[in-house]
XYZ file of C-alpha atoms in Angstrom:
517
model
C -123.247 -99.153 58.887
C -124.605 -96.154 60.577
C -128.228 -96.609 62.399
C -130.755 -95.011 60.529
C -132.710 -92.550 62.508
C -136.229 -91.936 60.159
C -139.810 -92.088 61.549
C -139.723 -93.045 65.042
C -139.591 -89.788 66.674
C -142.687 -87.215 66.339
C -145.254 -84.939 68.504
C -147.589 -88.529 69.388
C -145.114 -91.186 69.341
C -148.312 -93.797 70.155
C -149.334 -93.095 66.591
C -146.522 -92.312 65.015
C -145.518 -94.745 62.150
C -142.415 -96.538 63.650
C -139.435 -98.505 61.286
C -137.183 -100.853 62.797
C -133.417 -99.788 63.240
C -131.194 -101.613 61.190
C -129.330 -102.835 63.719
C -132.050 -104.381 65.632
C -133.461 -105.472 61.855
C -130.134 -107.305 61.178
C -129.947 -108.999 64.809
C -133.476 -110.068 64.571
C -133.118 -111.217 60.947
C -130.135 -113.018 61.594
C -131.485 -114.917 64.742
C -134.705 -116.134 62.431
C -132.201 -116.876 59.492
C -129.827 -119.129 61.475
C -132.967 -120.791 63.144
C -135.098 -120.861 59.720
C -131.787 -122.151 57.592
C -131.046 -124.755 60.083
C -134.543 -126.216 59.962
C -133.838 -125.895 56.062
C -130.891 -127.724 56.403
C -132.836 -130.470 57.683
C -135.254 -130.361 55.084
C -132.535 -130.473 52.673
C -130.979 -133.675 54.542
C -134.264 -134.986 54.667
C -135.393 -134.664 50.952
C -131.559 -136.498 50.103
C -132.828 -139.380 52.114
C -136.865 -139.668 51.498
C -136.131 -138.915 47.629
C -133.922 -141.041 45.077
C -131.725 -138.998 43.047
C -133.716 -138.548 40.308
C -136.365 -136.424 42.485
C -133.903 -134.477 44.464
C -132.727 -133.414 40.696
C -136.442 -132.943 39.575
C -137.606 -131.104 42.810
C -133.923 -129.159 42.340
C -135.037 -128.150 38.515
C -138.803 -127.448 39.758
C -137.718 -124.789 42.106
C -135.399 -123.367 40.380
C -137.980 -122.514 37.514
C -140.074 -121.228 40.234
C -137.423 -118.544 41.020
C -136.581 -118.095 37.605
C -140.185 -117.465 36.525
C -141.228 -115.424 39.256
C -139.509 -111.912 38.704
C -138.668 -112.536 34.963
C -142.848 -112.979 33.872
C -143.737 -109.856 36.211
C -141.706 -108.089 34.342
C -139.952 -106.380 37.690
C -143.220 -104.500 38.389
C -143.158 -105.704 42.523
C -138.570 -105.050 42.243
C -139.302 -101.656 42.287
C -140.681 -101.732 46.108
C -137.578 -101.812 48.196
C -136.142 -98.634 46.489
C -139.231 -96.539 46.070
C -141.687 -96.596 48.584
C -139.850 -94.198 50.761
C -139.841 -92.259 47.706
C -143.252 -91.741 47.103
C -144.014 -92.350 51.104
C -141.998 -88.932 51.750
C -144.106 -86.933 48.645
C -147.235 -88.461 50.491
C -148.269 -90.735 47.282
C -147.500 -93.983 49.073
C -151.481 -95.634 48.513
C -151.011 -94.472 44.709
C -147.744 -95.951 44.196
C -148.584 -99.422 45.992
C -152.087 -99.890 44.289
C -150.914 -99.567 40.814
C -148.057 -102.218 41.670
C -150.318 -104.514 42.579
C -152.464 -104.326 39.943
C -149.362 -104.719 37.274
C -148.152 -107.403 39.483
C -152.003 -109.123 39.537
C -152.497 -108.615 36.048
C -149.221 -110.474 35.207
C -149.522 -113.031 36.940
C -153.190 -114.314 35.979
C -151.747 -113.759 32.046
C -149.260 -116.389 33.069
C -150.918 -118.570 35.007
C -153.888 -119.197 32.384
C -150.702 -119.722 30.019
C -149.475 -122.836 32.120
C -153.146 -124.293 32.480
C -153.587 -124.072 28.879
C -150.584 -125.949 27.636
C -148.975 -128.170 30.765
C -147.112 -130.320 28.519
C -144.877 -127.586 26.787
C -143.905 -126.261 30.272
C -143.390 -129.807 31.422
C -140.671 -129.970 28.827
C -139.607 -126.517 29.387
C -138.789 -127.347 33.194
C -137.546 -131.090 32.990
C -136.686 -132.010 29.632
C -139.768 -134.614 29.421
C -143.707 -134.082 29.303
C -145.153 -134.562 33.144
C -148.316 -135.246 34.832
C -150.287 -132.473 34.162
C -150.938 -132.730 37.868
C -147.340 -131.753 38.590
C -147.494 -128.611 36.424
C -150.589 -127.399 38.094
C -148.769 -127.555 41.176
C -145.649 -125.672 40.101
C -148.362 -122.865 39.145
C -149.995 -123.199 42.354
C -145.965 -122.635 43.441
C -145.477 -119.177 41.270
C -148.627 -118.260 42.578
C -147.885 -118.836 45.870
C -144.340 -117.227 45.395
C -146.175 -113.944 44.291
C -148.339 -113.648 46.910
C -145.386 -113.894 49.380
C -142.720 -111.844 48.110
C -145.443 -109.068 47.322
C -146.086 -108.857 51.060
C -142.761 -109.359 52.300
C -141.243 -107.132 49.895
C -143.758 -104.179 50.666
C -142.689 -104.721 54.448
C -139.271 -104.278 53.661
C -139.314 -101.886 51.965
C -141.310 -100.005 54.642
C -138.008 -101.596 57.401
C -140.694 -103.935 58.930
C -137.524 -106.305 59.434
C -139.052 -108.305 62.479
C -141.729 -108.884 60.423
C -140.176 -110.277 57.374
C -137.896 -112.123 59.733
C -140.989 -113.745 60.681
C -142.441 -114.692 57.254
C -139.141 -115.696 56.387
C -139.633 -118.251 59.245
C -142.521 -118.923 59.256
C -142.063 -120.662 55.290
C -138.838 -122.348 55.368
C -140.576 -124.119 58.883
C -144.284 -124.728 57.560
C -142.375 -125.906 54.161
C -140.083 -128.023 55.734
C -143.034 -129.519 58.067
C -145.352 -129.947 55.521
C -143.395 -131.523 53.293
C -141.720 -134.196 55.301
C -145.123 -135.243 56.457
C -146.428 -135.554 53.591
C -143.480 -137.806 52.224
C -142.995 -139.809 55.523
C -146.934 -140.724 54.662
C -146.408 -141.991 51.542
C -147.114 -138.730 49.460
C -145.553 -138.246 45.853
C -143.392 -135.250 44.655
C -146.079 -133.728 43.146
C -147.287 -132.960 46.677
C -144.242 -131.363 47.383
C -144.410 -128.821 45.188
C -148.037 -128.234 46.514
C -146.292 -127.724 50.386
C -144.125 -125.500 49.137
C -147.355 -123.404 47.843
C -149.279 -123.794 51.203
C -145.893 -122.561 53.360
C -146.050 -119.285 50.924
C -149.732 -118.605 51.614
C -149.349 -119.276 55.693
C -146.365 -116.656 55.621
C -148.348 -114.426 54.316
C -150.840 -113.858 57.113
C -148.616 -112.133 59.788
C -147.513 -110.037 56.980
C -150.848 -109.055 56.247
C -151.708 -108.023 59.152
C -149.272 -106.069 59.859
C -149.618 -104.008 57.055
C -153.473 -103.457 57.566
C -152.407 -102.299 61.133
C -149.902 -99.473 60.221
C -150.859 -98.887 56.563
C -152.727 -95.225 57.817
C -149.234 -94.366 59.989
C -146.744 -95.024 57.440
C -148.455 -92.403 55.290
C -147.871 -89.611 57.931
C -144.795 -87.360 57.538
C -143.223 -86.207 60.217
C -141.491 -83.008 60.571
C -138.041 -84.649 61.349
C -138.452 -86.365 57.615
C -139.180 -83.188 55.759
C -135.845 -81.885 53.733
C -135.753 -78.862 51.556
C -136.327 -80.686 48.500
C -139.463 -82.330 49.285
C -142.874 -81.003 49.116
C -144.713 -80.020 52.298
C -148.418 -81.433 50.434
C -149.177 -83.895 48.520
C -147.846 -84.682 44.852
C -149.882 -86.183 42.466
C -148.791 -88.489 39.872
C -149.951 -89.669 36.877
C -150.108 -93.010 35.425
C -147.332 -92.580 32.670
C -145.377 -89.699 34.908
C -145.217 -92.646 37.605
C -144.626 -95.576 34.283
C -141.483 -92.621 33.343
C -140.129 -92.815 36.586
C -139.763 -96.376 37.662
C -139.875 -98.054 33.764
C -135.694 -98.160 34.249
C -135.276 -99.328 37.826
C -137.768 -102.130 36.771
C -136.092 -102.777 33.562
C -132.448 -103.093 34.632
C -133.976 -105.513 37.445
C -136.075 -107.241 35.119
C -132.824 -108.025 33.045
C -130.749 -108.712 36.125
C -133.359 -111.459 37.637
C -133.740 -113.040 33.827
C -129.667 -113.235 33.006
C -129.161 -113.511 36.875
C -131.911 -116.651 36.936
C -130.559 -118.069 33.522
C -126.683 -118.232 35.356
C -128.318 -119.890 38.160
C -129.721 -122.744 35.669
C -127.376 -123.070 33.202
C -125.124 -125.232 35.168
C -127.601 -127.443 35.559
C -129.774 -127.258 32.228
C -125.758 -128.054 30.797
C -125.377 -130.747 33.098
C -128.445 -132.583 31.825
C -127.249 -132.372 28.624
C -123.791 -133.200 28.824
C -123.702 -135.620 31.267
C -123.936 -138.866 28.809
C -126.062 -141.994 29.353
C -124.742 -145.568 30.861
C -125.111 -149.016 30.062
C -128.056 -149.059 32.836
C -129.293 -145.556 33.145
C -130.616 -143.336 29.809
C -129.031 -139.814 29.198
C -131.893 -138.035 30.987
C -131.779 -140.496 34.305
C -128.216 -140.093 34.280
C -128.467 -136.442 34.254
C -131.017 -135.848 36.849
C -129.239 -137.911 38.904
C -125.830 -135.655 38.559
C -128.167 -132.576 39.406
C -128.945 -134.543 42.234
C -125.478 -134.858 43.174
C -125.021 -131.200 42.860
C -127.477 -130.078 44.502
C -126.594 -132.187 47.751
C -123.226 -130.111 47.179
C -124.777 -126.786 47.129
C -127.372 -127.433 50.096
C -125.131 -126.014 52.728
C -123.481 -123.173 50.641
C -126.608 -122.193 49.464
C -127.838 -121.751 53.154
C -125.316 -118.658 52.630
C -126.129 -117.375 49.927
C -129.789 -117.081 50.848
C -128.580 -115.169 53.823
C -126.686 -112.551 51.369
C -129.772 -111.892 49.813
C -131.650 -111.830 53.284
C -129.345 -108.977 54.135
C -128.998 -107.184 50.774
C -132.802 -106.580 50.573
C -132.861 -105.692 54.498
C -130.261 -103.014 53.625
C -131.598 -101.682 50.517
C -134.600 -99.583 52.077
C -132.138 -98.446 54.466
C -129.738 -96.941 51.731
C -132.844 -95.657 49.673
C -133.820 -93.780 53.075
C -130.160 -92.380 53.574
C -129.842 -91.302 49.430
C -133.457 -89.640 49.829
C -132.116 -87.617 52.963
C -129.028 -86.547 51.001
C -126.675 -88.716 53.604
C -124.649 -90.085 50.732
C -121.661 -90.613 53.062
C -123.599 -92.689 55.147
C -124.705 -94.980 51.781
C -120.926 -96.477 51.209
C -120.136 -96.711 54.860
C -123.050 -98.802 55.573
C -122.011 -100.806 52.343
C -118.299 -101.320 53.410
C -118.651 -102.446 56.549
C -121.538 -104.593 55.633
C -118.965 -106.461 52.805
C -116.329 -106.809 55.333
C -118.619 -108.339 57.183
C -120.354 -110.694 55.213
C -116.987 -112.269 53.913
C -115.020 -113.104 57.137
C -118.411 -114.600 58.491
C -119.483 -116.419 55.642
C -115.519 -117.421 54.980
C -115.246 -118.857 58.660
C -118.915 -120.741 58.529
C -117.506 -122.011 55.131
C -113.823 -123.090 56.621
C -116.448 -125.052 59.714
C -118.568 -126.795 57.016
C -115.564 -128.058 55.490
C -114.301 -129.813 58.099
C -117.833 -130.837 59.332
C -118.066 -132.197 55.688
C -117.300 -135.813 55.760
C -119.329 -136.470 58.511
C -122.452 -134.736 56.942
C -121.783 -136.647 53.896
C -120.888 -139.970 55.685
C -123.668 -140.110 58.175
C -126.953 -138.044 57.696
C -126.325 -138.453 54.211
C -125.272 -142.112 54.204
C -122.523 -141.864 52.014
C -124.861 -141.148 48.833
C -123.675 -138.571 47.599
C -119.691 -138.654 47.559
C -119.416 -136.201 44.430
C -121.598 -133.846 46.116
C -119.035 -133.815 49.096
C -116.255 -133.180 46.738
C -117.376 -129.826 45.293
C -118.725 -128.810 48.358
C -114.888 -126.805 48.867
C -115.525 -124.622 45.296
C -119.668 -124.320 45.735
C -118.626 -122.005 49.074
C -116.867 -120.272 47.503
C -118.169 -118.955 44.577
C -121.703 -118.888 46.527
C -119.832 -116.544 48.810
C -119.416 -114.711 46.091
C -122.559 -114.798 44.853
C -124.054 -113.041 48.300
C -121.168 -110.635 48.669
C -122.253 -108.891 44.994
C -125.974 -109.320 46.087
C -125.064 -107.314 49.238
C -122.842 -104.658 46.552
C -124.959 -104.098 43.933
C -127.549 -102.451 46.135
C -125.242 -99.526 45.764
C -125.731 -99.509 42.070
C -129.503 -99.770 42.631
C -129.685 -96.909 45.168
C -127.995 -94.270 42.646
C -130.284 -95.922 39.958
C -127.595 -97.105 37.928
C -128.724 -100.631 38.566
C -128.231 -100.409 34.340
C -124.667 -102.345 34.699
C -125.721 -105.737 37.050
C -127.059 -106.899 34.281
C -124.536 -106.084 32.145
C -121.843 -107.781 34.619
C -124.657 -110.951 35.067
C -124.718 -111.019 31.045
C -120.634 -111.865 30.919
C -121.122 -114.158 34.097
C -123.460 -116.368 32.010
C -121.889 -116.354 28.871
C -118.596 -117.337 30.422
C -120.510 -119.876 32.783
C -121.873 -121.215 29.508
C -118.837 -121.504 27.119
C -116.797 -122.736 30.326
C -119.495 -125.390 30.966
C -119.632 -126.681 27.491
C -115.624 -126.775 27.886
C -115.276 -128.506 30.990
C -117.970 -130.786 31.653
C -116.898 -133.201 28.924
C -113.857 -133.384 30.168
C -114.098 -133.383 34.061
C -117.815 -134.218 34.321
C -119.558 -133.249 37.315
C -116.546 -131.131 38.821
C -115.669 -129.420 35.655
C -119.547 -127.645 36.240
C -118.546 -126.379 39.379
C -115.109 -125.026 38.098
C -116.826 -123.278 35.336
C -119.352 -121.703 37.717
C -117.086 -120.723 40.365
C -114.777 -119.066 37.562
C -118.254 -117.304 35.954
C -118.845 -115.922 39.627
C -115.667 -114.506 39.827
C -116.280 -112.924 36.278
C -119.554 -111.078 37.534
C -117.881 -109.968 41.069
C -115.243 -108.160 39.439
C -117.801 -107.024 36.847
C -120.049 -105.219 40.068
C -117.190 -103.901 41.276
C -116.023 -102.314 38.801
C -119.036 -100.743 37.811
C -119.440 -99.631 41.610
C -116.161 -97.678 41.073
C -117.218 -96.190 38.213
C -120.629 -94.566 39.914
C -118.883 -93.338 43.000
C -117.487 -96.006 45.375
C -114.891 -95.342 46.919
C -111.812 -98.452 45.961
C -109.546 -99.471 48.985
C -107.640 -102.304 50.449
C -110.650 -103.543 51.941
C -112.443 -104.474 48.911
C -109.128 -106.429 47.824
C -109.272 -108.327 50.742
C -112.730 -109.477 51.434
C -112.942 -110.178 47.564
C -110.112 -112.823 47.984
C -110.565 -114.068 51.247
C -113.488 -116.982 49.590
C -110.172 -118.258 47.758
C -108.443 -119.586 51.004
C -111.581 -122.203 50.937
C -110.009 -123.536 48.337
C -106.144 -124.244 50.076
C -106.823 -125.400 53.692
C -109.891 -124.731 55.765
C -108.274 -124.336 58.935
C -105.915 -121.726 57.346
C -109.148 -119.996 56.030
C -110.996 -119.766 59.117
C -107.975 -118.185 61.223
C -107.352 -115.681 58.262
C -110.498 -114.400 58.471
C -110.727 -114.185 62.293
C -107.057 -112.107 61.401
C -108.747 -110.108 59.417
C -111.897 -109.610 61.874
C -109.061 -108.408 64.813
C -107.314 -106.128 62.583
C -110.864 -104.428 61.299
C -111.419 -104.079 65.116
C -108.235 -102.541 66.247
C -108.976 -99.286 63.621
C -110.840 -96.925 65.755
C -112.589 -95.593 63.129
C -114.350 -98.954 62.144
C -114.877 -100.544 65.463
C -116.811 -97.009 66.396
C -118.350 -97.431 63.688
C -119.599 -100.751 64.198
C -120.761 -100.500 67.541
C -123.048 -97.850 66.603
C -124.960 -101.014 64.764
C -125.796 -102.706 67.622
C -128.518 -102.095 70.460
C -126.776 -99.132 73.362
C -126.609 -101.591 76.219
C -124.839 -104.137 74.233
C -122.366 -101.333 72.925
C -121.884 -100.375 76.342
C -120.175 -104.129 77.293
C -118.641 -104.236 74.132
C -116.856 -100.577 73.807
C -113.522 -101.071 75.342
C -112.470 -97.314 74.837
């Protein structure tokens, strides 16, 4: 991953629109993610023990439809951020481009929200199986709304390499989430107010965001002469309504039909555990379910701490390919990508192997020896969530040659396999049987990605092999897994090539203590 040098250089550097480097991006990002997912960590351990099982599952179900229905009823308009704003930034069309997002994104969202006010019972069914309160259904669209707002503002950051700043939102909502909503259930509060926290924490994030767009909104539409190739034009373009519609309709679409299929694989586990998990002589069908999505969601809290951070860094990184493919350094595109897979899989492999062994202690103590099955598929849930982040890192390479066309495609066999695996396994193995089937569908899509990768341009090697397979040791021995991966870390290292290469990602007087040649 090769430091991208764009807009901080020109004739006034006091007013000259400034991006952060993606090295001092990732560190910063990182830092806020391991602080922000450790408070979320607590929240999670706190939810297992302020909530029965039955709300863990509901709040587990609730927030998943909030993700689902976020991208999927906007229809991608905001997706197309990340990859085109430096786009239409460099043809000096940036306030164009931005202002008719937000109005697709605005006009979207009010069609769906009147939708939910107007019939709260269907989408109480919709979301848990059972009418609800129309009180909680408000409060899930307070949650979408809420959602909106936030990615809107931290996605237009982004996608300008603000990465301190949507560090800080980042932070700034997994801490006023997790602080508003223990309050409010240490004092008594229902889960209904939960859902409302969750809201609030989205609105508060987006203040620092805001203003720090409003401060360097007029400098981010300057081009400086460093930026100007031969292809682009030295005034203004103008672009049309349609022209603009023409241009981004199949980006959006293709990520439209990856966060719908993509959303649907994330839920079908569960919707199929609901269904197939069968009733007791004490607890109906729908109890009994909720209460296994409870189960399995106390097994996914710390590997999806991971796979949040994949998709922390594969939206960091995506502006910064867009802004290498726009300056023709195409090189630069799958060297960033490589070492940024290698990466991700030896540290999220040897954080996995740690949270293993940490395991029965979580389990035993904070969690009070609740949730035993949860502890069990804990093993599996790392690594196919592993997974999951290392193809949310990889298919920004798909999406920076816009031939984002084939994630879907590879999501598409993920879910049908996750559901005809599912509907195999679950009677037969229950609970664990779910997380088989999902791991398995994971593996489906990976290979899917990678494939498709090849097929646009990426260059196949050893390493992919390796950092592919490495999750699987999770599964043998976690000790094993933990020094493989610190193998593989040393033998990365020792190539010249690489470790040059990687020290050019991190800040000069760190490089300088770290370079040994």
């Amino acid at each position: 991953m090769s430091t991208a040098n764009s807009t901080t250089e020109s004739a006034s550097p006091s007013k000259a629109f400034r991006v952060d480097s993606l090295a001092i991006g990732m560190v910063v990002m990182l830092a806020m993610t391991v602080l922000g997912r450790g408070i979320g960590f607590i929240r999670g351990m706190a939810f297992c023990r302020l909530m029965d099982d039955t709300d863990v599952g509901r709040w587990s179900m609730a927030f998943g439809f909030i993700t689902l229905i976020t991208p999927v009823m906007l229809l991608g308009i905001p997706g197309v951020l990340p990859r085109f704003t430096e786009h239409f930034r460099r043809r000096r069309s940036l306030t164009t481009f931005v202002r008719r997002i937000a109005i697709g994104t605005l006009a979207c969202t009010s069609i769906f929200v009147m939708t939910m006010l107007a019939i709260p019972q269907w989408f109480g069914w919709i979301v848990f199986l059972q009418p609800q309160d129309n009180s909680l259904i408000y409060g899930v669209a307070g949650a979408v709304v809420g959602m909106i707002l936030y990615n809107f503002v931290s996605d237009l950051n982004g996608s300008l390499r603000q990465v301190r700043m949507v560090s800080c939102m980042q932070f700034m909502q997994g801490v006023g989430f997790t602080l508003l909503s223990v309050a409010w259930l240490l004092s008594g509060g229902d889960f209904t107010g939960v859902v409302w926290m969750f809201a609030a924490s989205c609105l508060l994030a987006c203040i620092p965001g805001g203003w720090s767009l409003a401060r360097s909104w007029s400098s981010a539409q300057d081009i400086t002469d460093l930026e100007i190739t031969s292809t682009e034009p030295e005034t203004p373009q103008s672009f049309g309504v349609w022209d603009m519609i023409r241009r981004l309709a199949p980006y959006a679409t293709a990520l439209w039909l990856m966060n719908l299929i993509g959303n649907l694989f994330e839920l079908s586990d569960r919707y199929m555990i609901l269904h197939f998990i069968p009733a007791t002589e004490t607890v109906s069908a729908e109890l009994a379910g909720q209460a296994a999505v409870g189960q399995y969601h106390s097994g996914r809290i710390i590997p999806m701490l991971l796979l949040s951070l994949g998709t922390m860094i594969g939206g960091v990184m995506l502006p910064y390919l867009s802004a290498d493919w726009e300056a023709k350094r195409i090189r630069a595109v799958q060297d960033r990508l490589r070492d940024a897979l290698l990466i991700v899989s030896i540290i999220f492999t040897a954080g996995s192997a740690v949270a293993i062994l940490l395991g029965p202690w979580i389990f035993g103590v904070l969690l009070q020896g609740r949730y035993t099955d949860g502890l069990t598929l804990m093993p599996m849930a790392l690594c196919f969530c592993t997974w999951a982040a290392l193809v949310t890192v990889g298919q920004n390479y798909l999406w920076t040659v816009e031939k984002g066309k084939w994630v879907p495609v590879a999501m598409a066999a993920g879910l049908t396999s996750n559901l005809l695996l599912n509907a195999w396994l679950l009677p037969i193995y229950g609970l664990q049987g779910a997380v088989i089937a999902t791991m398995c569908s994971h593996g489906v899509v990976m290979t899917g990605v990678w494939l498709a990768m090849i097929g646009c341009g990426y260059r196949a090697d050893l390493t992919m092999l390796v950092l592919s397979l490495l999750p699987l040791t999770l599964l043998t021995s976690p000790a094993a897994a933990f020094c493989l991966a610190i193998l593989i870390a040393a033998v990365a290292l020792y190539d010249e090539t690489t470790r040059n290469r990687w020290l050019q990602n991190v800040p000069e007087r760190l490089r300088e203590r770290l370079s040994w040649t």
